[in-house]
CSV table of C-alpha atoms in Angstrom, one decimal:
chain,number,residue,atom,x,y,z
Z,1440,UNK,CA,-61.6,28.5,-101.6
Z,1441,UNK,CA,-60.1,25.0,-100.6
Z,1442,UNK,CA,-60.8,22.0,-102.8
Z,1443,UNK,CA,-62.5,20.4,-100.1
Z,1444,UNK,CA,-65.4,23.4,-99.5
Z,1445,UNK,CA,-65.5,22.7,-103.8
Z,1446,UNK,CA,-65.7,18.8,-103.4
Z,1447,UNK,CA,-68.6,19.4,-100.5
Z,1448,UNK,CA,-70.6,22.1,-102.9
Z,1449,UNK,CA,-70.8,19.6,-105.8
Z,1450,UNK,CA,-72.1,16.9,-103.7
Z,1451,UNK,CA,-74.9,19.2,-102.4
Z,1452,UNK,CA,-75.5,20.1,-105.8
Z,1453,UNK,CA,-75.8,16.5,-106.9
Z,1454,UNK,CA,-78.0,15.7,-103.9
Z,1455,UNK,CA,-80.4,18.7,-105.0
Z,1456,UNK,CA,-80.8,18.1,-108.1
Z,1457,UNK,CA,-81.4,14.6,-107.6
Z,1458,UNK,CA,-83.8,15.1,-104.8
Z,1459,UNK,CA,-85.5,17.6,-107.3
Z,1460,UNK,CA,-86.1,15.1,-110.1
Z,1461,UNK,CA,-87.2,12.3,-108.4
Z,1462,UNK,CA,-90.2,14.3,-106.3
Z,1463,UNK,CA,-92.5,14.1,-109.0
Z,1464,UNK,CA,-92.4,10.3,-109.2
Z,1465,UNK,CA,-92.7,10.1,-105.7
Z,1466,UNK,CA,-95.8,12.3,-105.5
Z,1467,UNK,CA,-97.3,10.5,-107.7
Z,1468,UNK,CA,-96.7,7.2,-105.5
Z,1469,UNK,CA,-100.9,6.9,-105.1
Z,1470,UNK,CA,-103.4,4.1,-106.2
Z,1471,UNK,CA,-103.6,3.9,-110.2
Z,1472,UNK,CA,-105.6,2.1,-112.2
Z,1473,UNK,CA,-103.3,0.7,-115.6
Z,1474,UNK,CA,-104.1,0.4,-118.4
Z,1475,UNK,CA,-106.2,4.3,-118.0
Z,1476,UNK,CA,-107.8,3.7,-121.1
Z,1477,UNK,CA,-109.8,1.7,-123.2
Z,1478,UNK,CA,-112.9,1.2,-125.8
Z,1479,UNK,CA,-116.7,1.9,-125.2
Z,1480,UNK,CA,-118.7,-1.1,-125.3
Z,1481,UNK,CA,-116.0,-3.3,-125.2
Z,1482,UNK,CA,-114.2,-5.5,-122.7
Z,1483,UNK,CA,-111.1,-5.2,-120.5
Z,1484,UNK,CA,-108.7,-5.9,-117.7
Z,1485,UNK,CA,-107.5,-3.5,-115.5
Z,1486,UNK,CA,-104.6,-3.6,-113.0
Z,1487,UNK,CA,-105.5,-1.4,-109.5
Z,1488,UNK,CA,-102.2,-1.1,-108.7
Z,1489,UNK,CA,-101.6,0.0,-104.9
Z,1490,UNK,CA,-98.4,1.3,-103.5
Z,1491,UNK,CA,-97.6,1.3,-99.7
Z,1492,UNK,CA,-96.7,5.3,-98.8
Z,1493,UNK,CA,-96.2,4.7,-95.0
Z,1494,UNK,CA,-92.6,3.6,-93.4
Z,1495,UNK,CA,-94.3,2.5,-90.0
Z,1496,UNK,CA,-97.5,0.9,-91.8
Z,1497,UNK,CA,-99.1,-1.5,-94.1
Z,1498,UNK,CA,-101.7,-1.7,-96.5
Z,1499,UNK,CA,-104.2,-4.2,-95.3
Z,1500,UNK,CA,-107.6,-3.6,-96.7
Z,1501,UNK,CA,-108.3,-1.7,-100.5
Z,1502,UNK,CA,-111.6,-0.9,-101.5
Z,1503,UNK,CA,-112.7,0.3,-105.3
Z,1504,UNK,CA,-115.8,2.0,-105.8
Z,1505,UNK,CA,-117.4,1.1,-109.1
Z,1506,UNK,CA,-120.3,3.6,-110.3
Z,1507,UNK,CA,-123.5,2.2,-110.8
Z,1508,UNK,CA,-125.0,5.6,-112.3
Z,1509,UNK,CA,-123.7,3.4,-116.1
Z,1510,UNK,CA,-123.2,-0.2,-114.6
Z,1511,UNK,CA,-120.7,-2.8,-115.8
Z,1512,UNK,CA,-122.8,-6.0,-116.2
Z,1513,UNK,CA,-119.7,-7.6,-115.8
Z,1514,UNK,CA,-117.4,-7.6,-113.3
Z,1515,UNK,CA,-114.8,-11.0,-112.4
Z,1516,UNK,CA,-111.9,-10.8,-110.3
Z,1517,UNK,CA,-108.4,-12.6,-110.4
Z,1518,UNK,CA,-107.7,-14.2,-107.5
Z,1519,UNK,CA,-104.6,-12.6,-105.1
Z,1520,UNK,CA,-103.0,-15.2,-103.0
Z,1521,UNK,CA,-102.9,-13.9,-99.9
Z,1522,UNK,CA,-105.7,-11.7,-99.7
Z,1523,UNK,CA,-109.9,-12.3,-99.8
Z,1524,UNK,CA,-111.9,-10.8,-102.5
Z,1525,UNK,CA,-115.7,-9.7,-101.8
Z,1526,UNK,CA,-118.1,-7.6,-103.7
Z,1527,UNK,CA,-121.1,-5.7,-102.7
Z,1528,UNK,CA,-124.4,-4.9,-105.4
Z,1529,UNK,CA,-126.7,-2.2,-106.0
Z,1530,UNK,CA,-130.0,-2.1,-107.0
Z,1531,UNK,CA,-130.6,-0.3,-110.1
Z,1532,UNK,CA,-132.6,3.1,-110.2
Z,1533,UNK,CA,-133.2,2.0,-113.7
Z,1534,UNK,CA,-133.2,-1.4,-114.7
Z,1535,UNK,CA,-131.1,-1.8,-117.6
Z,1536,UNK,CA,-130.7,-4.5,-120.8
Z,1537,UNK,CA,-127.4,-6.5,-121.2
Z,1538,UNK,CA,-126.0,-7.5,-124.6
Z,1539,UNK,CA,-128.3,-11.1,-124.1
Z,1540,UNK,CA,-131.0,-9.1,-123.7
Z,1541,UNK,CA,-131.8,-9.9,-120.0
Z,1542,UNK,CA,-133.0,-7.2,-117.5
Z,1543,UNK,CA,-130.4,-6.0,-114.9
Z,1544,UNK,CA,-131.6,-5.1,-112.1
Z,1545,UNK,CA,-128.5,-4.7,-110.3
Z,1546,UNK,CA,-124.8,-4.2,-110.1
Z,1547,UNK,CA,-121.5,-5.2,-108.5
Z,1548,UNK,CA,-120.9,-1.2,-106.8
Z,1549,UNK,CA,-117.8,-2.2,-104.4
Z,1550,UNK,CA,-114.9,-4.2,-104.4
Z,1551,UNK,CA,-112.7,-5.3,-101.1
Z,1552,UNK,CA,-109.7,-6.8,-100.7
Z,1553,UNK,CA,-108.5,-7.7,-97.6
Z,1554,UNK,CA,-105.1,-9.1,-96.4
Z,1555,UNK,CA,-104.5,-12.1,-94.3
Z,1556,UNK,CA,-101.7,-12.0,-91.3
Z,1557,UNK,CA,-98.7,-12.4,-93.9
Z,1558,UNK,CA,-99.5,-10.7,-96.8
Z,1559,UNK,CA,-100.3,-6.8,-95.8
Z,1560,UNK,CA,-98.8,-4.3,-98.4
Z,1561,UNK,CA,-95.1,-3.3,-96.5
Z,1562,UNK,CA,-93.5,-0.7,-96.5
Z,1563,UNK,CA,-91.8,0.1,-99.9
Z,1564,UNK,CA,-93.9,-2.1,-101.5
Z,1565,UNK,CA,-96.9,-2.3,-103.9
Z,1566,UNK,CA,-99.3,-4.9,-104.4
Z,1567,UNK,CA,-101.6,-5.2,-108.3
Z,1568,UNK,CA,-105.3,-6.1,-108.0
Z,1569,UNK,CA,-107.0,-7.7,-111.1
Z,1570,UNK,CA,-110.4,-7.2,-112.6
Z,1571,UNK,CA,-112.3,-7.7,-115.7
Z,1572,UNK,CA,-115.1,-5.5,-117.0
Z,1573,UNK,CA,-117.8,-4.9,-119.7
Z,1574,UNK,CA,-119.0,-3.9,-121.7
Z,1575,UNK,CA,-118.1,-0.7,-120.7
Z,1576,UNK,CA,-120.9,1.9,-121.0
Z,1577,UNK,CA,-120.9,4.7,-123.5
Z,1578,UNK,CA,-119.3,7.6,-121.4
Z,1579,UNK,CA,-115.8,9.2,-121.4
Z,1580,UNK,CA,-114.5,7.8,-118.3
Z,1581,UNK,CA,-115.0,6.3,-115.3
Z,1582,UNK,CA,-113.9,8.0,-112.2
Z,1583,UNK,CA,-113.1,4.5,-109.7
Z,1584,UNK,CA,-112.8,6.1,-106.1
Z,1585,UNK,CA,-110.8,3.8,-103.9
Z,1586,UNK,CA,-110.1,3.8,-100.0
Z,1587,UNK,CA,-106.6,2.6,-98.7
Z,1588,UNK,CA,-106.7,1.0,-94.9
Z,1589,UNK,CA,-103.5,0.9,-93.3
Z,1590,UNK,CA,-102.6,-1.5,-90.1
Z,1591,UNK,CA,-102.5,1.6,-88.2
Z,1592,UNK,CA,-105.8,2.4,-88.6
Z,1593,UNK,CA,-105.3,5.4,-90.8
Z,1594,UNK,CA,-107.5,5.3,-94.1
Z,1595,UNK,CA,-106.6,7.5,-97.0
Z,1596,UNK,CA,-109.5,8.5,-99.2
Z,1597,UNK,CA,-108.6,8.5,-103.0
Z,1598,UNK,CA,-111.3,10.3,-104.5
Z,1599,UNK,CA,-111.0,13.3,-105.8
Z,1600,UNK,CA,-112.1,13.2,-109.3
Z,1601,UNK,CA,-110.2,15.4,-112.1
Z,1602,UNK,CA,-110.6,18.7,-112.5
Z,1603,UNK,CA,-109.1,21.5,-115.3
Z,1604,UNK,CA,-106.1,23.0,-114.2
Z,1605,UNK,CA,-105.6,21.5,-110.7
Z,1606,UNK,CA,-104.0,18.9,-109.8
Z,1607,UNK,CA,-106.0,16.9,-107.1
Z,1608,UNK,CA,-104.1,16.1,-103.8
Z,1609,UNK,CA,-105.8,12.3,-103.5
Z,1610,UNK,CA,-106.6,11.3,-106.8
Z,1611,UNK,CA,-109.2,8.7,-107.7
Z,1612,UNK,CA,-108.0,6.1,-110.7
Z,1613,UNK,CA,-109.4,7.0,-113.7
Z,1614,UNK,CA,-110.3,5.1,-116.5
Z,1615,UNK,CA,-110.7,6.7,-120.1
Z,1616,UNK,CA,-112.9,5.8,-122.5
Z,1617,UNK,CA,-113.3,6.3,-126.4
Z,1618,UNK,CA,-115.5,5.1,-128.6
Z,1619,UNK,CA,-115.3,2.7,-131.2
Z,1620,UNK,CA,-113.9,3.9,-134.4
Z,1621,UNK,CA,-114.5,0.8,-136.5
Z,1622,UNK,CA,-116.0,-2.8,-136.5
Z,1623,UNK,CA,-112.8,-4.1,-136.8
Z,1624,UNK,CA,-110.9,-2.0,-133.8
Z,1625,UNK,CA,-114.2,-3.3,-131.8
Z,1626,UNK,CA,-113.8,-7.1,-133.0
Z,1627,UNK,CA,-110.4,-7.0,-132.0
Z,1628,UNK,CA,-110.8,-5.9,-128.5
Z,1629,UNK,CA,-113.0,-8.3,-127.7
Z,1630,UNK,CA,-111.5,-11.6,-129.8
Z,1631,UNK,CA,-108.3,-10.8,-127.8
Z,1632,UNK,CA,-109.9,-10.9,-124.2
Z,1633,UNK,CA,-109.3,-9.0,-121.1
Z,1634,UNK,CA,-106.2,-10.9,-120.1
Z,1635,UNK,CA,-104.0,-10.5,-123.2
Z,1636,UNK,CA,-104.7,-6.6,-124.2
Z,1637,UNK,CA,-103.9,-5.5,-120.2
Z,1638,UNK,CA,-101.2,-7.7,-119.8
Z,1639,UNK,CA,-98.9,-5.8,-122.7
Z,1640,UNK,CA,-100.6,-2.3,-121.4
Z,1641,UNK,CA,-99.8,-3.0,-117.8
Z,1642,UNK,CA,-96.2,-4.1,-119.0
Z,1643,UNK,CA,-95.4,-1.0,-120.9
Z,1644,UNK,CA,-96.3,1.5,-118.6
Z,1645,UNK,CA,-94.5,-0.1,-115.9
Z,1646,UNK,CA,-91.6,-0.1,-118.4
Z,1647,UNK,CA,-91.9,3.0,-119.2
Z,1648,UNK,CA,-92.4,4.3,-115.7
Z,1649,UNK,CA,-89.3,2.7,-115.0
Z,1650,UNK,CA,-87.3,4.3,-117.7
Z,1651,UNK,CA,-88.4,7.4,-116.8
Z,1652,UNK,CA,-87.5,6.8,-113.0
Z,1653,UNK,CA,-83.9,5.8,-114.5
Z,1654,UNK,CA,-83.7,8.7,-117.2
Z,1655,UNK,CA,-84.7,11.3,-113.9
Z,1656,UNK,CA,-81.6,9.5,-111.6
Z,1657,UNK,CA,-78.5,9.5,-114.9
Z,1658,UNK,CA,-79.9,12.9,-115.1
Z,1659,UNK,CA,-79.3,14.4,-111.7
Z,1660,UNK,CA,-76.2,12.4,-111.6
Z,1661,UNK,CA,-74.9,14.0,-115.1
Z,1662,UNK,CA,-75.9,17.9,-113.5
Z,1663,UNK,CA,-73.8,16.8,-110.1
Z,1664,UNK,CA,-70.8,15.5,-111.7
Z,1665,UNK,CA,-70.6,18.9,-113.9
Z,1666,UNK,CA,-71.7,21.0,-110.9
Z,1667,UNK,CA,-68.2,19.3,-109.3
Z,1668,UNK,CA,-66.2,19.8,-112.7
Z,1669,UNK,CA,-67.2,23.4,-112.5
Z,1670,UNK,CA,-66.0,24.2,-108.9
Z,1671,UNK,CA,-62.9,22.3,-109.2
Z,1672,UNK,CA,-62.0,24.2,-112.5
Z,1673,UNK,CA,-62.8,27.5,-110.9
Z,1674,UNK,CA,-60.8,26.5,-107.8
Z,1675,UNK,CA,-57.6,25.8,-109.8
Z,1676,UNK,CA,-58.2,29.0,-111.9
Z,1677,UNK,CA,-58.1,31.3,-108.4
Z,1678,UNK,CA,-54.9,33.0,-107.6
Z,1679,UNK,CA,-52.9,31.1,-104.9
Z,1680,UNK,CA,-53.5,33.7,-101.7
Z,1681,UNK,CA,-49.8,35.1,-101.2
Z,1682,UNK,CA,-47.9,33.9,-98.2
């Protein structure tokens, strides 16, 4: 075996295992909403974050259904610059009564943003949408089932809610709800405000999606470099063919 045919398999190896680690992340590359959980009755931000998965197109209209079987009396969004915000209501099958004790009769159901000439999602790139909510109603989650446009004309249809023991091939963000195990959990949830309590959960799940994207590369790196150790030690250890 000649050192070179050793050098070449190590590299593959590398390459492999590198390629093998990194698939799950990049599987996973569809429309999240962050942070995925929060309180019942309470009041929160949530970041719809929304990653381009096309080389030849970008991501210029997102839409994010939001279930009016349990309404969210509120619903405010952040301004993106770049792109126009709209939302669409529903009337009520059943009025319901807010925490002032007014009748709602209807609710925001839809949220779309759309993208001016410049500001399209690229390729590579993601883009984070904004929204406040509450008070969340009493249920364990809320299933928000979005539709990604692309400048092609291709929409991609994240919807599929969660099921046991698959693993849905379009997703729909999902957003998990627990109830309140305390007044003072509750009071602090909503004396700290939307803004502050998603700000630090946005921020450490993107850190810690980042970590995990750096642990998965040192990783498949570490397994190349002793798949190449390996081969060049066995290469050395072969008899010399005889002349």
């Amino acid at each position: 075996m000649r050192l070179t045919h050793v050098v070449r398999a190590g590299v593959a190896v590398a390459a492999a295992v590198t390629a093998a680690l990194a698939f799950p992340a990049l599987a996973s590359a569809h429309v999240t909403v962050n942070p995925n959980t929060a309180v019942q009755g309470g009041y929160t931000k949530v970041t719809f974050r929304v990653p381009n998965e096309r080389d030849d197109a970008s991501t210029t209209k997102v839409e994010i259904a939001i279930p009016t079987d349990k309404p969210i009396a509120s619903v405010s969004l952040k301004p993106v610059q770049g792109w126009t915000a709209a939302t669409e209501t529903a009337k009520l099958a059943t009025p319901v009564k807010t925490e002032g004790g007014a009748e709602l009769t209807e609710a925001v159901s839809k949220i779309t943003w759309t993208a001016d000439a410049n500001s399209a999602i690229k390729p590579h790139q993601f883009q984070e949408f904004d929204v406040s909510l509450g008070p969340l109603p009493q249920v364990d989650q809320i299933v928000f089932k979005a539709l990604q446009t692309y400048s092609s004309g291709e929409v991609v249809r994240w919807i599929d809610e969660p099921a046991a023991g698959a693993e849905a091939e379009h997703p729909a963000p999902v957003l998990k709800l627990s109830k309140k195990t305390d007044t003072a959990a509750a009071a602090a949830t909503t004396s700290a405000g939307p803004a502050v309590n998603a700000a630090d959960s946005s921020a450490s799940s993107s850190s810690s999606s980042d970590g995990t994207a750096i642990g998965l590369g040192i990783a498949g790196l570490v397994l190349g470099l002793a798949g190449l150790i390996v081969g060049v030690l066995a290469y050395r250890r072969s008899p010399s063919p005889s002349a």
